[in-house]
PDB file of C-alpha atoms and ligand atoms in Angstrom:
ATOM      1  CA  MET A  17       7.068  -8.322   0.904  1.00 56.00           C
ATOM      2  CA  GLU A  18       8.710  -5.158  -0.329  1.00 58.00           C
ATOM      3  CA  ALA A  19      12.384  -4.770   0.606  1.00 62.00           C
ATOM      4  CA  GLY A  20      12.961  -1.428   2.284  1.00 82.00           C
ATOM      5  CA  ALA A  21       9.350  -1.143   3.380  1.00 92.00           C
ATOM      6  CA  VAL A  22       8.716  -0.032   6.941  1.00 96.00           C
ATOM      7  CA  ALA A  23       5.928  -1.325   9.173  1.00 98.00           C
ATOM      8  CA  TYR A  24       4.466  -0.077  12.430  1.00 98.00           C
ATOM      9  CA  PHE A  25       4.326  -2.981  14.863  1.00 98.00           C
ATOM     10  CA  GLU A  26       4.053  -3.183  18.655  1.00 97.00           C
ATOM     11  CA  GLY A  27       4.476   0.566  18.990  1.00 97.00           C
ATOM     12  CA  ALA A  28       7.627   0.931  16.874  1.00 98.00           C
ATOM     13  CA  TYR A  29       8.694   1.457  13.270  1.00 98.00           C
ATOM     14  CA  VAL A  30      10.536  -1.650  12.047  1.00 97.00           C
ATOM     15  CA  PRO A  31      11.537  -3.196   8.712  1.00 96.00           C
ATOM     16  CA  VAL A  32       8.486  -5.090   7.488  1.00 95.00           C
ATOM     17  CA  GLU A  33      10.309  -8.462   7.742  1.00 94.00           C
ATOM     18  CA  GLN A  34      10.606  -7.949  11.496  1.00 96.00           C
ATOM     19  CA  ALA A  35       6.872  -7.441  12.042  1.00 97.00           C
ATOM     20  CA  ARG A  36       5.835 -10.990  12.957  1.00 97.00           C
ATOM     21  CA  VAL A  37       3.038 -12.368  15.117  1.00 97.00           C
ATOM     22  CA  SER A  38       2.880 -15.602  17.111  1.00 98.00           C
ATOM     23  CA  ILE A  39       0.781 -18.521  15.849  1.00 98.00           C
ATOM     24  CA  LEU A  40      -1.057 -18.269  19.186  1.00 98.00           C
ATOM     25  CA  THR A  41      -2.421 -14.823  18.257  1.00 98.00           C
ATOM     26  CA  HIS A  42      -6.199 -14.633  18.685  1.00 98.00           C
ATOM     27  CA  ALA A  43      -6.697 -12.876  15.330  1.00 98.00           C
ATOM     28  CA  PHE A  44      -4.648 -15.507  13.497  1.00 98.00           C
ATOM     29  CA  ASN A  45      -6.809 -18.267  14.974  1.00 98.00           C
ATOM     30  CA  TYR A  46     -10.241 -16.623  14.742  1.00 98.00           C
ATOM     31  CA  GLY A  47     -10.042 -13.874  12.101  1.00 98.00           C
ATOM     32  CA  THR A  48     -10.643 -11.195  14.731  1.00 98.00           C
ATOM     33  CA  GLY A  49      -9.023  -8.284  12.963  1.00 98.00           C
ATOM     34  CA  LEU A  50     -10.341  -5.087  11.430  1.00 98.00           C
ATOM     35  CA  PHE A  51      -8.441  -3.539   8.598  1.00 98.00           C
ATOM     36  CA  GLU A  52      -8.359  -0.761   6.054  1.00 98.00           C
ATOM     37  CA  GLY A  53      -6.832  -0.293   2.632  1.00 98.00           C
ATOM     38  CA  ILE A  54      -5.654   3.189   1.725  1.00 98.00           C
ATOM     39  CA  ARG A  55      -4.083   4.208  -1.552  1.00 98.00           C
ATOM     40  CA  GLY A  56      -1.342   6.736  -2.026  1.00 98.00           C
ATOM     41  CA  TYR A  57      -0.949   8.169  -5.532  1.00 97.00           C
ATOM     42  CA  TYR A  58       2.336   9.494  -6.795  1.00 97.00           C
ATOM     43  CA  ALA A  59       2.015  13.017  -8.203  1.00 97.00           C
ATOM     44  CA  PRO A  60       5.146  13.597 -10.346  1.00 95.00           C
ATOM     45  CA  GLU A  61       4.565  17.367 -10.735  1.00 95.00           C
ATOM     46  CA  GLU A  62       5.023  17.845  -6.997  1.00 95.00           C
ATOM     47  CA  ASP A  63       7.201  14.746  -6.401  1.00 97.00           C
ATOM     48  CA  ASN A  64       4.892  13.684  -3.626  1.00 98.00           C
ATOM     49  CA  ILE A  65       2.619  10.836  -2.623  1.00 98.00           C
ATOM     50  CA  LEU A  66      -0.968  11.843  -1.885  1.00 98.00           C
ATOM     51  CA  LEU A  67      -2.958   9.597   0.457  1.00 98.00           C
ATOM     52  CA  PHE A  68      -6.597   9.543  -0.591  1.00 98.00           C
ATOM     53  CA  LYS A  69      -9.221  10.157   2.092  1.00 98.00           C
ATOM     54  CA  LEU A  70      -6.904   9.116   4.917  1.00 98.00           C
ATOM     55  CA  ARG A  71      -9.162  10.649   7.575  1.00 98.00           C
ATOM     56  CA  GLU A  72     -12.259   8.812   6.266  1.00 98.00           C
ATOM     57  CA  HIS A  73     -10.460   5.451   6.339  1.00 98.00           C
ATOM     58  CA  VAL A  74      -9.279   5.957   9.915  1.00 98.00           C
ATOM     59  CA  GLU A  75     -12.769   7.091  10.904  1.00 98.00           C
ATOM     60  CA  ARG A  76     -14.380   3.966   9.436  1.00 98.00           C
ATOM     61  CA  LEU A  77     -11.867   1.749  11.229  1.00 98.00           C
ATOM     62  CA  VAL A  78     -12.327   3.415  14.588  1.00 98.00           C
ATOM     63  CA  ARG A  79     -16.114   3.551  14.291  1.00 97.00           C
ATOM     64  CA  ASN A  80     -16.215  -0.201  13.698  1.00 97.00           C
ATOM     65  CA  PHE A  81     -14.138  -0.967  16.800  1.00 98.00           C
ATOM     66  CA  ASN A  82     -17.402  -1.174  18.666  1.00 97.00           C
ATOM     67  CA  ILE A  83     -18.548  -4.163  16.604  1.00 97.00           C
ATOM     68  CA  LEU A  84     -15.494  -6.225  17.599  1.00 97.00           C
ATOM     69  CA  CYS A  85     -15.157  -4.681  21.109  1.00 97.00           C
ATOM     70  CA  MET A  86     -11.740  -3.264  20.323  1.00 97.00           C
ATOM     71  CA  GLU A  87      -9.643  -0.759  22.207  1.00 97.00           C
ATOM     72  CA  ILE A  88      -6.147   0.329  21.264  1.00 97.00           C
ATOM     73  CA  SER A  89      -3.725   2.789  22.811  1.00 96.00           C
ATOM     74  CA  GLU A  90      -3.236   4.910  19.646  1.00 97.00           C
ATOM     75  CA  THR A  91      -5.624   7.829  19.025  1.00 98.00           C
ATOM     76  CA  PRO A  92      -7.238   8.369  15.588  1.00 98.00           C
ATOM     77  CA  GLU A  93      -4.831  11.285  15.023  1.00 98.00           C
ATOM     78  CA  GLN A  94      -1.910   8.989  15.769  1.00 98.00           C
ATOM     79  CA  LEU A  95      -3.260   6.373  13.350  1.00 98.00           C
ATOM     80  CA  GLU A  96      -3.240   9.004  10.607  1.00 98.00           C
ATOM     81  CA  GLU A  97       0.302  10.035  11.525  1.00 98.00           C
ATOM     82  CA  ILE A  98       1.491   6.417  11.458  1.00 98.00           C
ATOM     83  CA  CYS A  99       0.071   5.908   7.940  1.00 98.00           C
ATOM     84  CA  VAL A 100       1.965   8.960   6.701  1.00 98.00           C
ATOM     85  CA  GLU A 101       5.125   8.064   8.601  1.00 98.00           C
ATOM     86  CA  ILE A 102       5.542   4.505   7.273  1.00 98.00           C
ATOM     87  CA  VAL A 103       5.355   5.762   3.675  1.00 97.00           C
ATOM     88  CA  LYS A 104       7.826   8.521   4.468  1.00 97.00           C
ATOM     89  CA  ARG A 105      10.250   6.107   6.124  1.00 97.00           C
ATOM     90  CA  SER A 106       9.917   3.648   3.227  1.00 95.00           C
ATOM     91  CA  GLU A 107      10.930   6.485   0.870  1.00 95.00           C
ATOM     92  CA  PHE A 108       8.633   5.252  -1.898  1.00 95.00           C
ATOM     93  CA  ARG A 109       8.017   7.476  -4.893  1.00 95.00           C
ATOM     94  CA  GLU A 110       5.268   5.589  -6.712  1.00 96.00           C
ATOM     95  CA  GLY A 111       1.754   4.346  -6.083  1.00 97.00           C
ATOM     96  CA  VAL A 112       1.383   2.709  -2.658  1.00 97.00           C
ATOM     97  CA  TYR A 113      -1.195   0.816  -0.649  1.00 97.00           C
ATOM     98  CA  ILE A 114      -1.323   1.127   3.125  1.00 98.00           C
ATOM     99  CA  ARG A 115      -2.827  -1.630   5.233  1.00 98.00           C
ATOM    100  CA  PRO A 116      -3.691  -0.585   8.819  1.00 98.00           C
ATOM    101  CA  ILE A 117      -4.878  -3.541  10.941  1.00 98.00           C
ATOM    102  CA  CYS A 118      -6.361  -3.612  14.433  1.00 98.00           C
ATOM    103  CA  TYR A 119      -6.332  -7.139  15.684  1.00 98.00           C
ATOM    104  CA  LYS A 120      -6.942  -9.190  18.795  1.00 98.00           C
ATOM    105  CA  SER A 121      -3.317  -9.664  19.691  1.00 98.00           C
ATOM    106  CA  GLU A 122      -3.717 -11.675  22.863  1.00 97.00           C
ATOM    107  CA  LEU A 123      -2.213 -15.182  22.886  1.00 98.00           C
ATOM    108  CA  SER A 124      -5.369 -16.795  24.186  1.00 95.00           C
ATOM    109  CA  LEU A 125      -7.833 -19.498  23.295  1.00 96.00           C
ATOM    110  CA  GLY A 126     -11.566 -19.062  22.729  1.00 96.00           C
ATOM    111  CA  PRO A 127     -13.565 -17.117  20.144  1.00 96.00           C
ATOM    112  CA  ARG A 128     -14.537 -14.194  22.374  1.00 96.00           C
ATOM    113  CA  LEU A 129     -14.417 -10.450  21.816  1.00 97.00           C
ATOM    114  CA  LYS A 130     -14.727  -8.825  25.234  1.00 96.00           C
ATOM    115  CA  ASP A 131     -11.620  -8.370  27.329  1.00 95.00           C
ATOM    116  CA  VAL A 132      -9.269  -9.725  24.686  1.00 97.00           C
ATOM    117  CA  GLU A 133      -6.332  -7.382  24.146  1.00 97.00           C
ATOM    118  CA  SER A 134      -6.155  -5.557  20.789  1.00 98.00           C
ATOM    119  CA  SER A 135      -3.182  -3.976  19.020  1.00 98.00           C
ATOM    120  CA  PHE A 136      -2.596  -1.862  15.958  1.00 98.00           C
ATOM    121  CA  CYS A 137      -0.123  -2.539  13.174  1.00 98.00           C
ATOM    122  CA  CYS A 138       0.325  -1.123   9.703  1.00 98.00           C
ATOM    123  CA  TYR A 139       2.331  -1.822   6.574  1.00 98.00           C
ATOM    124  CA  VAL A 140       2.810  -0.311   3.136  1.00 97.00           C
ATOM    125  CA  ILE A 141       3.426  -1.913  -0.264  1.00 95.00           C
ATOM    126  CA  LYS A 142       3.858  -0.518  -3.767  1.00 95.00           C
ATOM    127  CA  LEU A 143       0.677  -0.936  -5.805  1.00 92.00           C
ATOM    128  CA  GLY A 144      -0.449   0.012  -9.298  1.00 86.00           C
ATOM    129  CA  ASP A 145      -3.781  -0.925 -10.930  1.00 80.00           C
ATOM    130  CA  TYR A 146      -5.237  -4.015  -9.336  1.00 76.00           C
ATOM    131  CA  VAL A 147      -7.945  -4.744 -11.862  1.00 81.00           C
ATOM    132  CA  ASP A 148      -8.059  -3.688 -15.521  1.00 83.00           C
ATOM    133  CA  VAL A 149      -9.679  -0.253 -15.442  1.00 86.00           C
ATOM    134  CA  LYS A 150      -9.417   0.420 -19.173  1.00 89.00           C
ATOM    135  CA  SER A 151     -11.181  -2.191 -21.325  1.00 93.00           C
ATOM    136  CA  GLY A 152     -14.042  -3.194 -19.023  1.00 97.00           C
ATOM    137  CA  LEU A 153     -14.357  -6.322 -16.885  1.00 97.00           C
ATOM    138  CA  ASP A 154     -16.150  -9.577 -17.670  1.00 98.00           C
ATOM    139  CA  VAL A 155     -18.017 -10.548 -14.516  1.00 98.00           C
ATOM    140  CA  MET A 156     -20.273 -13.344 -13.276  1.00 98.00           C
ATOM    141  CA  VAL A 157     -22.813 -13.606 -10.516  1.00 98.00           C
ATOM    142  CA  SER A 158     -21.268 -15.859  -7.909  1.00 98.00           C
ATOM    143  CA  SER A 159     -22.918 -18.970  -6.513  1.00 98.00           C
ATOM    144  CA  TRP A 160     -21.637 -17.852  -3.099  1.00 98.00           C
ATOM    145  CA  ARG A 161     -23.883 -15.560  -1.036  1.00 98.00           C
ATOM    146  CA  ARG A 162     -22.753 -12.397   0.740  1.00 98.00           C
ATOM    147  CA  LEU A 163     -22.414 -12.707   4.495  1.00 96.00           C
ATOM    148  CA  ALA A 164     -25.465 -11.320   6.250  1.00 96.00           C
ATOM    149  CA  ASP A 165     -25.137  -8.475   8.747  1.00 96.00           C
ATOM    150  CA  ASN A 166     -26.273 -10.795  11.527  1.00 96.00           C
ATOM    151  CA  ALA A 167     -23.724 -13.461  10.575  1.00 96.00           C
ATOM    152  CA  ILE A 168     -20.491 -11.506   9.992  1.00 96.00           C
ATOM    153  CA  PRO A 169     -21.210  -7.820   9.343  1.00 96.00           C
ATOM    154  CA  SER A 170     -19.817  -6.614   6.014  1.00 95.00           C
ATOM    155  CA  ARG A 171     -19.789  -3.010   7.231  1.00 95.00           C
ATOM    156  CA  ALA A 172     -16.858  -3.971   9.434  1.00 96.00           C
ATOM    157  CA  LYS A 173     -13.820  -4.708   7.311  1.00 97.00           C
ATOM    158  CA  CYS A 174     -13.190  -7.800   9.350  1.00 97.00           C
ATOM    159  CA  THR A 175     -10.253 -10.072   8.387  1.00 98.00           C
ATOM    160  CA  GLY A 176     -12.227 -13.303   8.862  1.00 97.00           C
ATOM    161  CA  SER A 177     -15.010 -12.234   6.526  1.00 96.00           C
ATOM    162  CA  TYR A 178     -12.622 -12.125   3.574  1.00 98.00           C
ATOM    163  CA  VAL A 179     -12.967 -15.893   3.204  1.00 98.00           C
ATOM    164  CA  ASN A 180     -16.330 -14.976   1.659  1.00 98.00           C
ATOM    165  CA  SER A 181     -14.646 -12.577  -0.802  1.00 98.00           C
ATOM    166  CA  ALA A 182     -11.948 -15.118  -1.608  1.00 98.00           C
ATOM    167  CA  LEU A 183     -14.477 -17.871  -2.368  1.00 98.00           C
ATOM    168  CA  ALA A 184     -16.395 -15.601  -4.748  1.00 98.00           C
ATOM    169  CA  SER A 185     -13.374 -14.182  -6.561  1.00 97.00           C
ATOM    170  CA  THR A 186     -11.729 -17.621  -6.863  1.00 98.00           C
ATOM    171  CA  GLU A 187     -14.873 -19.099  -8.383  1.00 98.00           C
ATOM    172  CA  ALA A 188     -15.042 -16.235 -10.893  1.00 98.00           C
ATOM    173  CA  ARG A 189     -11.396 -16.511 -11.912  1.00 98.00           C
ATOM    174  CA  GLN A 190     -11.568 -20.299 -12.220  1.00 98.00           C
ATOM    175  CA  ALA A 191     -14.559 -19.879 -14.531  1.00 98.00           C
ATOM    176  CA  GLY A 192     -12.599 -17.438 -16.715  1.00 98.00           C
ATOM    177  CA  PHE A 193     -14.136 -14.178 -15.471  1.00 98.00           C
ATOM    178  CA  ASP A 194     -12.365 -11.127 -14.066  1.00 97.00           C
ATOM    179  CA  GLU A 195     -14.551 -10.544 -11.040  1.00 98.00           C
ATOM    180  CA  ALA A 196     -17.624 -11.768  -9.135  1.00 98.00           C
ATOM    181  CA  ILE A 197     -20.862 -10.138  -8.100  1.00 98.00           C
ATOM    182  CA  VAL A 198     -22.195 -11.459  -4.841  1.00 98.00           C
ATOM    183  CA  LEU A 199     -25.900 -11.650  -4.062  1.00 98.00           C
ATOM    184  CA  ARG A 200     -27.501 -11.526  -0.640  1.00 98.00           C
ATOM    185  CA  GLU A 201     -29.462 -14.428   0.826  1.00 96.00           C
ATOM    186  CA  ASP A 202     -32.663 -12.816  -0.549  1.00 97.00           C
ATOM    187  CA  GLY A 203     -31.187 -12.811  -4.072  1.00 97.00           C
ATOM    188  CA  SER A 204     -30.672  -9.056  -4.349  1.00 98.00           C
ATOM    189  CA  VAL A 205     -27.300  -7.638  -5.369  1.00 98.00           C
ATOM    190  CA  ALA A 206     -24.780  -6.763  -2.653  1.00 98.00           C
ATOM    191  CA  GLU A 207     -21.410  -5.926  -4.228  1.00 98.00           C
ATOM    192  CA  GLY A 208     -18.293  -7.350  -5.871  1.00 98.00           C
ATOM    193  CA  SER A 209     -15.811  -9.524  -3.976  1.00 97.00           C
ATOM    194  CA  ALA A 210     -14.000  -6.460  -2.596  1.00 97.00           C
ATOM    195  CA  MET A 211     -15.678  -3.539  -4.332  1.00 98.00           C
ATOM    196  CA  ASN A 212     -19.015  -1.752  -4.455  1.00 98.00           C
ATOM    197  CA  LEU A 213     -21.270  -1.769  -7.477  1.00 98.00           C
ATOM    198  CA  PHE A 214     -23.117   0.957  -9.374  1.00 98.00           C
ATOM    199  CA  MET A 215     -25.422   0.741 -12.367  1.00 98.00           C
ATOM    200  CA  VAL A 216     -26.502   3.513 -14.691  1.00 98.00           C
ATOM    201  CA  MET A 217     -30.112   3.330 -15.821  1.00 98.00           C
ATOM    202  CA  ASP A 218     -31.901   6.091 -17.744  1.00 97.00           C
ATOM    203  CA  GLY A 219     -29.379   8.710 -16.604  1.00 97.00           C
ATOM    204  CA  ARG A 220     -29.594   7.830 -12.912  1.00 98.00           C
ATOM    205  CA  LEU A 221     -26.893   6.223 -10.805  1.00 98.00           C
ATOM    206  CA  ILE A 222     -28.201   3.347  -8.693  1.00 98.00           C
ATOM    207  CA  THR A 223     -26.420   1.402  -5.953  1.00 99.00           C
ATOM    208  CA  PRO A 224     -27.465  -0.974  -3.144  1.00 98.00           C
ATOM    209  CA  PRO A 225     -27.963   0.752   0.246  1.00 98.00           C
ATOM    210  CA  PRO A 226     -25.797   0.365   3.389  1.00 98.00           C
ATOM    211  CA  THR A 227     -28.378  -2.131   4.731  1.00 98.00           C
ATOM    212  CA  ALA A 228     -27.698  -4.521   1.810  1.00 98.00           C
ATOM    213  CA  ASP A 229     -24.793  -6.370   3.502  1.00 98.00           C
ATOM    214  CA  ILE A 230     -22.191  -4.192   1.791  1.00 98.00           C
ATOM    215  CA  LEU A 231     -19.061  -2.554   3.005  1.00 98.00           C
ATOM    216  CA  VAL A 232     -19.989   1.131   2.946  1.00 98.00           C
ATOM    217  CA  GLY A 233     -17.115   2.018   0.674  1.00 98.00           C
ATOM    218  CA  ILE A 234     -15.225   5.260   0.847  1.00 98.00           C
ATOM    219  CA  THR A 235     -14.881   5.242  -2.934  1.00 98.00           C
ATOM    220  CA  ARG A 236     -18.629   4.611  -3.101  1.00 98.00           C
ATOM    221  CA  ASN A 237     -19.277   7.737  -1.020  1.00 98.00           C
ATOM    222  CA  THR A 238     -16.828   9.670  -3.194  1.00 98.00           C
ATOM    223  CA  VAL A 239     -18.513   8.573  -6.425  1.00 98.00           C
ATOM    224  CA  MET A 240     -21.989   9.383  -5.078  1.00 98.00           C
ATOM    225  CA  GLU A 241     -20.867  12.897  -4.148  1.00 98.00           C
ATOM    226  CA  LEU A 242     -19.116  13.453  -7.487  1.00 98.00           C
ATOM    227  CA  ALA A 243     -22.094  12.166  -9.476  1.00 98.00           C
ATOM    228  CA  ARG A 244     -24.353  14.689  -7.762  1.00 98.00           C
ATOM    229  CA  GLN A 245     -21.943  17.632  -7.664  1.00 98.00           C
ATOM    230  CA  GLU A 246     -19.970  17.257 -10.861  1.00 98.00           C
ATOM    231  CA  LEU A 247     -22.128  15.191 -13.225  1.00 98.00           C
ATOM    232  CA  GLY A 248     -25.452  16.605 -11.988  1.00 98.00           C
ATOM    233  CA  MET A 249     -26.863  13.090 -11.745  1.00 98.00           C
ATOM    234  CA  GLU A 250     -29.529  11.765  -9.454  1.00 98.00           C
ATOM    235  CA  VAL A 251     -28.101   9.033  -7.202  1.00 98.00           C
ATOM    236  CA  VAL A 252     -30.426   6.419  -5.745  1.00 98.00           C
ATOM    237  CA  GLU A 253     -29.609   3.887  -3.031  1.00 98.00           C
ATOM    238  CA  ARG A 254     -32.082   1.033  -3.334  1.00 98.00           C
ATOM    239  CA  PRO A 255     -32.159  -2.763  -3.582  1.00 98.00           C
ATOM    240  CA  VAL A 256     -30.935  -3.994  -6.974  1.00 98.00           C
ATOM    241  CA  SER A 257     -32.116  -7.214  -8.641  1.00 98.00           C
ATOM    242  CA  ARG A 258     -29.763  -9.484 -10.548  1.00 97.00           C
ATOM    243  CA  THR A 259     -31.517  -9.069 -13.885  1.00 97.00           C
ATOM    244  CA  GLU A 260     -31.452  -5.272 -13.622  1.00 98.00           C
ATOM    245  CA  LEU A 261     -27.728  -5.690 -14.191  1.00 98.00           C
ATOM    246  CA  TYR A 262     -28.485  -7.404 -17.521  1.00 97.00           C
ATOM    247  CA  VAL A 263     -30.747  -4.653 -18.813  1.00 97.00           C
ATOM    248  CA  CYS A 264     -29.126  -1.473 -17.474  1.00 98.00           C
ATOM    249  CA  ASP A 265     -27.000   0.927 -19.527  1.00 98.00           C
ATOM    250  CA  GLU A 266     -23.720   0.696 -17.600  1.00 98.00           C
ATOM    251  CA  VAL A 267     -22.212  -1.067 -14.597  1.00 98.00           C
ATOM    252  CA  PHE A 268     -19.037  -0.145 -12.770  1.00 98.00           C
ATOM    253  CA  PHE A 269     -17.252  -1.124  -9.580  1.00 98.00           C
ATOM    254  CA  THR A 270     -15.697   1.218  -7.043  1.00 98.00           C
ATOM    255  CA  GLY A 271     -13.114   0.568  -4.363  1.00 98.00           C
ATOM    256  CA  THR A 272      -9.761   1.686  -3.093  1.00 98.00           C
ATOM    257  CA  GLY A 273      -8.135  -1.234  -4.903  1.00 96.00           C
ATOM    258  CA  ALA A 274     -10.488  -1.394  -7.900  1.00 96.00           C
ATOM    259  CA  GLN A 275     -10.699   2.436  -8.209  1.00 97.00           C
ATOM    260  CA  VAL A 276     -13.459   3.070 -10.787  1.00 97.00           C
ATOM    261  CA  ALA A 277     -13.609  -0.093 -12.900  1.00 97.00           C
ATOM    262  CA  PRO A 278     -16.181  -0.400 -15.714  1.00 98.00           C
ATOM    263  CA  VAL A 279     -17.886  -3.746 -16.448  1.00 98.00           C
ATOM    264  CA  ARG A 280     -18.447  -4.789 -20.057  1.00 98.00           C
ATOM    265  CA  SER A 281     -20.261  -8.091 -19.626  1.00 98.00           C
ATOM    266  CA  MET A 282     -22.319  -9.820 -16.976  1.00 97.00           C
ATOM    267  CA  ASP A 283     -22.914 -13.601 -17.049  1.00 98.00           C
ATOM    268  CA  ARG A 284     -21.763 -13.547 -20.711  1.00 98.00           C
ATOM    269  CA  ARG A 285     -24.321 -10.867 -21.623  1.00 98.00           C
ATOM    270  CA  VAL A 286     -22.956  -7.677 -23.092  1.00 98.00           C
ATOM    271  CA  ILE A 287     -23.734  -4.568 -21.012  1.00 97.00           C
ATOM    272  CA  GLY A 288     -24.501  -1.424 -23.005  1.00 93.00           C
ATOM    273  CA  GLU A 289     -22.106  -1.318 -25.922  1.00 94.00           C
ATOM    274  CA  GLY A 290     -19.706  -3.864 -24.446  1.00 95.00           C
ATOM    275  CA  LYS A 291     -17.140  -1.243 -23.525  1.00 96.00           C
ATOM    276  CA  PRO A 292     -16.847   1.379 -20.777  1.00 97.00           C
ATOM    277  CA  GLY A 293     -19.879   3.660 -21.086  1.00 97.00           C
ATOM    278  CA  PRO A 294     -19.911   7.479 -20.963  1.00 98.00           C
ATOM    279  CA  VAL A 295     -20.798   7.854 -17.274  1.00 98.00           C
ATOM    280  CA  SER A 296     -18.222   5.242 -16.202  1.00 98.00           C
ATOM    281  CA  LYS A 297     -15.565   6.943 -18.293  1.00 98.00           C
ATOM    282  CA  ARG A 298     -16.322  10.448 -17.023  1.00 98.00           C
ATOM    283  CA  MET A 299     -16.418   9.258 -13.437  1.00 98.00           C
ATOM    284  CA  GLN A 300     -13.175   7.350 -13.834  1.00 98.00           C
ATOM    285  CA  SER A 301     -11.274  10.270 -15.340  1.00 97.00           C
ATOM    286  CA  LEU A 302     -12.601  12.665 -12.696  1.00 98.00           C
ATOM    287  CA  TYR A 303     -11.623  10.208  -9.967  1.00 98.00           C
ATOM    288  CA  PHE A 304      -8.097   9.776 -11.333  1.00 97.00           C
ATOM    289  CA  ASP A 305      -7.630  13.552 -11.587  1.00 98.00           C
ATOM    290  CA  ILE A 306      -8.836  14.046  -8.012  1.00 98.00           C
ATOM    291  CA  VAL A 307      -6.713  11.302  -6.439  1.00 98.00           C
ATOM    292  CA  HIS A 308      -3.649  12.690  -8.207  1.00 97.00           C
ATOM    293  CA  GLY A 309      -4.339  16.068  -6.613  1.00 98.00           C
ATOM    294  CA  LYS A 310      -5.219  17.829  -9.861  1.00 98.00           C
ATOM    295  CA  VAL A 311      -8.611  19.211  -8.830  1.00 98.00           C
ATOM    296  CA  ASP A 312      -8.342  22.107  -6.373  1.00 98.00           C
ATOM    297  CA  ALA A 313     -11.914  21.765  -5.130  1.00 98.00           C
ATOM    298  CA  TYR A 314     -11.140  18.266  -3.838  1.00 98.00           C
ATOM    299  CA  ARG A 315      -7.559  18.780  -2.783  1.00 98.00           C
ATOM    300  CA  HIS A 316      -8.632  18.431   0.866  1.00 98.00           C
ATOM    301  CA  TRP A 317      -9.215  14.699   0.169  1.00 98.00           C
ATOM    302  CA  CYS A 318      -5.479  14.271  -0.475  1.00 98.00           C
ATOM    303  CA  THR A 319      -2.867  14.123   2.303  1.00 98.00           C
ATOM    304  CA  PRO A 320       0.695  14.732   1.083  1.00 98.00           C
ATOM    305  CA  VAL A 321       3.309  12.409   2.599  1.00 98.00           C
ATOM    306  CA  TYR A 322       6.497  14.379   1.983  1.00 97.00           C
TER     307      TYR A 322
HETATM  308  N1  PMP B 465     -16.598  -3.939  -0.476  1.00 90.91           N
HETATM  309  C1  PMP B 465     -15.660  -4.763   0.048  1.00 90.91           C
HETATM  310  C2  PMP B 465     -16.065  -6.100   0.545  1.00 90.91           C
HETATM  311  C3  PMP B 465     -14.325  -4.321   0.108  1.00 90.91           C
HETATM  312  O1  PMP B 465     -13.386  -5.114   0.626  1.00 90.91           O
HETATM  313  C4  PMP B 465     -13.984  -3.047  -0.384  1.00 90.91           C
HETATM  314  C5  PMP B 465     -12.557  -2.580  -0.365  1.00 90.91           C
HETATM  315  N2  PMP B 465     -12.223  -1.943   0.822  1.00 90.91           N
HETATM  316  C6  PMP B 465     -15.002  -2.230  -0.910  1.00 90.91           C
HETATM  317  C7  PMP B 465     -16.295  -2.725  -0.934  1.00 90.91           C
HETATM  318  C8  PMP B 465     -14.721  -0.835  -1.356  1.00 90.91           C
HETATM  319  O2  PMP B 465     -14.503  -0.021  -0.234  1.00 90.91           O
HETATM  320  P1  PMP B 465     -13.572   1.273  -0.289  1.00 90.91           P
HETATM  321  O3  PMP B 465     -14.088   2.128  -1.376  1.00 90.91           O
HETATM  322  O4  PMP B 465     -13.713   1.899   1.044  1.00 90.91           O
HETATM  323  O5  PMP B 465     -12.190   0.788  -0.555  1.00 90.91           O
END
């Protein structure tokens, strides 16, 4: 963990090394945590870090409390303040990633949700690109299936459900691919291991709907809005079949970590021209300009830290 980094833990700001939980913690035993991932981009012109869509991330977290029966003492406004404050106190001046976590903090036995005490903690690390966003990714369809909404809901960014993501991404990397695509039990496409998926077909942008066992990504919402507003494209949310990914014009992933990451091959079949396509490239450059605070119209999506 980053030296100098500050965490928020048990109501106080502490060096990250001091933020430790007991092995008896409910969330450690049962995966009963909800988390977020928020990026901060360093903007050299203003010597500041801009947190992208901070409010939207806190909103998604708080909205999903109901799924895991969570209550914490901090208000949503305080959660936003804490995210800003830990970056400020860490004094970073480069790209960062903030990880807020609400977790069942009680030291108690039994996989229950009701009347188990919850707490909030948060840490920050330095983070640059997390997948290759330039040359295009080689991806495979995983043999693992996406968790169904009535098993462990993907719409909640629940710590325990990331075993599913880890199985899929490990399989893909062991087989020599960059990333996995995970199908639902019915065989339709859900998303990547920790990123949403879009395909471009005949000038339209197509992505699986929120009912397709996906995490309803904040980058996904951003890209849908930008496609409509800035690229004048029609955006369609509908079920996607595996083989549509073989025959479409472009595929790209979106996510806070992945950003906008084009795909160049799928199950060893070349997609489009085997390099990032025109829509993926335009979307990616627009996204990078916006997150770095360079587009006035979308400046309200950026929260300055300093
Ligand atoms: N799906 C999963 C399973 C994820 O973990 C993530 C990353 N948070 C995403 C999609 C993308 O979501 P977002 O754009 O909100 O980061």
